[in-house]
Amino acid sequence: MHPLDDKNPYIAMMFLKMSKEYWGLGRDGIRKISVPHAKELTPYSEMLTHVVCSSFDARYDQVTVIRADSLEKIHEAATAFKLGAKAQYIDVVDSIVGIQAPPRGRAAAAKAS
């Protein structure tokens, strides 16, 4: 197990499936709802990133990653995401929350000293 530093960030991952209605909007419709969605998430932009899954696995279309210093911030960002302009088109299929471990080099150095 990695020793935890004083301030390791929390990481949350939301595994998302987009509805058939979302894809039915077409490129222009998706753009129209994506702009307000992005604006609503602006206060959390430093905490959020996502991975578009390119349909390699039919379970997920996107994985949204939230990185924050507290569980409260994770909750705020996840709630804003789930209430945003795209909310009616997104199903959160699965999610995880954990603490990011320090880089292995730091863990090995701490153990050696």
Coordinates of N, CA and C in Angstrom, one line a residue:
M1 N 0.9 -1.2 0.0 CA 0.0 0.0 0.0 C 0.9 1.2 0.0
H2 N 0.5 2.2 -0.8 CA 1.2 3.5 -0.8 C 1.0 4.3 0.5
P3 N 2.1 4.9 1.0 CA 1.9 5.8 2.1 C 1.2 7.1 1.5
L4 N 0.2 7.6 2.2 CA -0.5 8.8 1.7 C 0.2 10.0 2.2
D5 N 0.4 11.0 1.3 CA 0.9 12.3 1.7 C -0.1 13.0 2.5
D6 N 0.3 14.2 2.9 CA -0.7 15.1 3.7 C -1.9 15.4 2.9
K7 N -1.7 15.6 1.6 CA -2.9 16.1 0.8 C -3.0 15.4 -0.5
N8 N -3.3 14.1 -0.5 CA -3.5 13.4 -1.8 C -4.9 13.8 -2.2
P9 N -5.1 14.0 -3.5 CA -6.4 14.4 -4.0 C -7.3 13.2 -4.1
Y10 N -8.6 13.5 -4.1 CA -9.6 12.5 -4.3 C -9.9 12.4 -5.9
I11 N -10.1 11.3 -6.4 CA -10.4 11.1 -7.8 C -11.8 10.4 -7.9
A12 N -12.7 10.9 -8.7 CA -13.9 10.2 -8.9 C -14.0 10.0 -10.4
M13 N -14.6 8.9 -10.8 CA -14.8 8.6 -12.2 C -16.3 8.2 -12.4
M14 N -16.9 8.9 -13.3 CA -18.3 8.6 -13.6 C -18.3 8.0 -15.0
F15 N -18.8 6.8 -15.1 CA -18.9 6.0 -16.4 C -20.3 6.3 -17.0
L16 N -20.3 6.9 -18.2 CA -21.5 7.5 -18.7 C -21.9 6.8 -20.0
K17 N -23.2 6.6 -20.2 CA -23.8 6.1 -21.4 C -24.8 7.2 -21.9
M18 N -24.6 7.6 -23.1 CA -25.5 8.6 -23.7 C -26.7 7.9 -24.3
S19 N -27.9 8.6 -24.2 CA -29.1 8.0 -24.6 C -29.2 8.0 -26.2
K20 N -30.1 7.2 -26.7 CA -30.4 7.2 -28.1 C -30.9 8.6 -28.6
E21 N -31.6 9.3 -27.7 CA -32.2 10.6 -28.0 C -31.0 11.6 -28.2
Y22 N -30.0 11.4 -27.4 CA -28.8 12.3 -27.5 C -28.2 12.2 -28.9
W23 N -27.9 10.9 -29.3 CA -27.4 10.7 -30.6 C -28.4 11.2 -31.7
G24 N -29.6 11.1 -31.4 CA -30.7 11.5 -32.4 C -30.7 13.1 -32.6
L25 N -30.0 13.8 -31.7 CA -29.9 15.3 -31.9 C -29.1 15.6 -33.1
G26 N -28.2 14.7 -33.5 CA -27.2 15.0 -34.6 C -26.1 16.0 -34.1
R27 N -25.2 16.2 -35.0 CA -24.0 17.1 -34.7 C -24.5 18.5 -34.2
D28 N -25.4 19.1 -35.0 CA -25.8 20.5 -34.6 C -26.5 20.5 -33.3
G29 N -27.4 19.6 -33.1 CA -28.2 19.5 -31.8 C -27.3 19.2 -30.6
I30 N -26.3 18.4 -30.8 CA -25.3 18.1 -29.7 C -24.5 19.3 -29.4
R31 N -24.1 20.0 -30.4 CA -23.4 21.3 -30.2 C -24.2 22.3 -29.4
K32 N -25.5 22.4 -29.8 CA -26.4 23.3 -29.1 C -26.5 23.1 -27.6
I33 N -26.5 21.8 -27.2 CA -26.6 21.5 -25.7 C -25.3 21.5 -25.1
S34 N -24.2 21.2 -25.9 CA -22.9 21.1 -25.3 C -22.3 22.5 -24.8
V35 N -22.7 23.6 -25.5 CA -22.2 24.9 -25.1 C -22.7 25.3 -23.8
P36 N -24.1 25.2 -23.5 CA -24.5 25.6 -22.2 C -24.0 24.6 -21.1
H37 N -23.9 23.3 -21.5 CA -23.4 22.3 -20.5 C -22.0 22.7 -20.1
A38 N -21.1 23.1 -21.0 CA -19.8 23.5 -20.7 C -19.7 24.8 -19.8
K39 N -20.6 25.7 -20.1 CA -20.7 27.0 -19.4 C -21.1 26.7 -17.9
E40 N -22.1 25.8 -17.7 CA -22.5 25.4 -16.4 C -21.4 24.8 -15.6
L41 N -20.5 24.1 -16.2 CA -19.4 23.4 -15.5 C -18.2 24.3 -15.4
T42 N -18.2 25.5 -15.9 CA -17.0 26.4 -15.8 C -16.4 26.5 -14.4
P43 N -17.3 26.6 -13.3 CA -16.7 26.7 -12.0 C -15.9 25.5 -11.6
Y44 N -16.1 24.4 -12.3 CA -15.4 23.1 -11.9 C -14.4 22.7 -13.0
S45 N -14.1 23.6 -14.0 CA -13.3 23.2 -15.1 C -11.9 22.7 -14.7
E46 N -11.3 23.2 -13.7 CA -10.0 22.8 -13.2 C -10.1 21.3 -12.6
M47 N -11.2 20.9 -12.2 CA -11.4 19.6 -11.6 C -11.8 18.5 -12.5
L48 N -12.4 18.9 -13.7 CA -13.0 17.9 -14.6 C -12.2 17.6 -15.8
T49 N -12.2 16.4 -16.3 CA -11.7 16.0 -17.6 C -12.6 14.8 -18.0
H50 N -12.4 14.4 -19.2 CA -13.2 13.2 -19.6 C -12.5 12.5 -20.7
V51 N -12.9 11.2 -20.8 CA -12.3 10.3 -21.8 C -13.5 9.9 -22.7
V52 N -13.4 10.2 -24.0 CA -14.5 9.7 -24.9 C -14.1 8.3 -25.3
C53 N -15.0 7.4 -25.2 CA -14.6 6.0 -25.3 C -14.7 5.4 -26.7
S54 N -15.2 6.1 -27.7 CA -15.2 5.7 -29.1 C -15.9 4.4 -29.3
S55 N -16.8 4.0 -28.5 CA -17.7 2.8 -28.6 C -16.9 1.5 -28.7
F56 N -15.7 1.4 -28.1 CA -15.0 0.2 -28.1 C -15.7 -0.8 -27.1
D57 N -16.4 -0.2 -26.2 CA -17.2 -1.0 -25.2 C -18.6 -0.4 -25.2
A58 N -19.6 -1.2 -25.4 CA -20.9 -0.7 -25.5 C -21.5 -0.2 -24.2
R59 N -20.8 -0.4 -23.1 CA -21.3 0.0 -21.8 C -21.2 1.5 -21.5
Y60 N -20.1 2.1 -22.1 CA -19.8 3.5 -21.8 C -19.5 4.3 -23.1
D61 N -20.0 5.5 -23.1 CA -19.7 6.4 -24.2 C -18.6 7.4 -23.7
Q62 N -18.5 7.6 -22.4 CA -17.6 8.6 -21.9 C -17.3 8.3 -20.4
V63 N -16.1 8.6 -20.0 CA -15.8 8.6 -18.6 C -15.4 10.0 -18.1
T64 N -16.1 10.5 -17.2 CA -15.8 11.8 -16.7 C -15.0 11.6 -15.4
V65 N -13.8 12.3 -15.3 CA -12.9 12.2 -14.2 C -13.0 13.6 -13.4
I66 N -13.2 13.5 -12.1 CA -13.2 14.6 -11.2 C -12.1 14.5 -10.2
R67 N -11.2 15.5 -10.1 CA -10.1 15.5 -9.2 C -10.2 16.7 -8.3
A68 N -10.3 16.4 -6.9 CA -10.5 17.5 -6.0 C -9.8 17.2 -4.7
D69 N -9.7 18.2 -3.8 CA -9.1 18.0 -2.5 C -10.0 17.6 -1.4
S70 N -11.3 17.5 -1.7 CA -12.3 17.0 -0.7 C -13.4 16.3 -1.4
L71 N -14.1 15.5 -0.6 CA -15.3 14.8 -1.1 C -16.4 15.7 -1.4
E72 N -16.5 16.8 -0.6 CA -17.5 17.8 -0.8 C -17.4 18.4 -2.2
K73 N -16.2 18.7 -2.6 CA -15.9 19.3 -4.0 C -16.3 18.3 -5.1
I74 N -16.0 17.0 -4.8 CA -16.3 15.9 -5.8 C -17.9 15.9 -5.9
H75 N -18.5 16.0 -4.8 CA -20.0 15.9 -4.8 C -20.6 17.2 -5.5
E76 N -20.1 18.3 -5.3 CA -20.5 19.6 -5.9 C -20.4 19.5 -7.5
A77 N -19.2 19.0 -7.9 CA -18.9 18.9 -9.3 C -19.8 17.8 -10.0
A78 N -20.0 16.7 -9.3 CA -20.8 15.6 -9.9 C -22.3 16.1 -9.9
T79 N -22.7 16.8 -8.9 CA -24.1 17.2 -8.9 C -24.3 18.2 -10.1
A80 N -23.4 19.2 -10.2 CA -23.5 20.2 -11.3 C -23.5 19.5 -12.7
F81 N -22.7 18.4 -12.8 CA -22.6 17.7 -14.0 C -24.0 17.0 -14.3
K82 N -24.5 16.3 -13.3 CA -25.8 15.6 -13.5 C -27.0 16.5 -13.6
L83 N -26.9 17.7 -13.2 CA -28.0 18.6 -13.4 C -27.9 19.6 -14.6
G84 N -26.8 19.4 -15.3 CA -26.5 20.3 -16.5 C -27.4 20.1 -17.7
A85 N -27.1 20.8 -18.7 CA -27.9 20.8 -19.9 C -28.0 19.4 -20.6
K86 N -27.0 18.6 -20.4 CA -27.1 17.3 -21.0 C -27.7 16.2 -20.1
A87 N -28.1 16.6 -18.9 CA -28.5 15.6 -17.9 C -29.6 14.6 -18.4
Q88 N -30.5 15.1 -19.1 CA -31.6 14.3 -19.6 C -31.1 13.2 -20.6
Y89 N -29.9 13.4 -21.1 CA -29.4 12.5 -22.1 C -28.3 11.5 -21.6
I90 N -27.9 11.7 -20.3 CA -26.8 10.9 -19.8 C -27.3 10.0 -18.7
D91 N -26.8 8.8 -18.7 CA -27.1 7.8 -17.6 C -25.7 7.5 -17.0
V92 N -25.6 7.8 -15.7 CA -24.4 7.4 -15.0 C -24.5 5.9 -14.7
V93 N -23.7 5.1 -15.5 CA -23.8 3.6 -15.5 C -23.1 3.1 -14.2
D94 N -22.0 3.7 -13.9 CA -21.2 3.3 -12.7 C -20.3 4.5 -12.3
S95 N -19.8 4.4 -11.1 CA -18.9 5.4 -10.6 C -18.0 4.8 -9.5
I96 N -16.8 5.5 -9.3 CA -15.9 5.1 -8.3 C -15.3 6.4 -7.7
V97 N -14.9 6.4 -6.4 CA -14.3 7.5 -5.8 C -13.1 6.9 -5.0
G98 N -12.0 7.5 -5.1 CA -10.8 7.0 -4.3 C -9.8 8.1 -4.0
I99 N -8.7 7.8 -3.4 CA -7.7 8.8 -3.1 C -6.5 8.4 -4.1
Q100 N -6.0 9.4 -4.7 CA -4.9 9.2 -5.6 C -3.6 8.9 -4.8
A101 N -3.0 7.8 -5.1 CA -1.7 7.4 -4.5 C -0.6 8.3 -5.0
P102 N 0.4 8.5 -4.2 CA 1.6 9.3 -4.6 C 2.3 8.5 -5.7
P103 N 3.1 9.2 -6.5 CA 3.9 8.5 -7.5 C 4.8 7.4 -6.9
R104 N 5.0 6.3 -7.6 CA 5.7 5.2 -7.0 C 7.2 5.6 -6.6
G105 N 7.8 6.5 -7.3 CA 9.1 6.9 -6.9 C 9.2 7.5 -5.5
R106 N 8.2 8.3 -5.2 CA 8.1 8.9 -3.8 C 7.8 7.9 -2.8
A107 N 7.0 6.9 -3.1 CA 6.7 5.8 -2.1 C 7.9 5.0 -1.8
A108 N 8.7 4.7 -2.9 CA 9.9 3.9 -2.7 C 10.9 4.6 -1.9
A109 N 11.1 5.9 -2.2 CA 12.0 6.7 -1.5 C 11.7 6.9 0.0
A110 N 10.4 7.0 0.3 CA 9.9 7.1 1.7 C 10.2 5.8 2.4
K111 N 10.0 4.7 1.8 CA 10.2 3.4 2.4 C 11.7 3.2 2.7
A112 N 12.6 3.6 1.8 CA 14.0 3.4 1.9 C 14.6 4.3 3.0
S113 N 14.0 5.4 3.3 CA 14.6 6.3 4.4 C 14.2 6.0 5.8

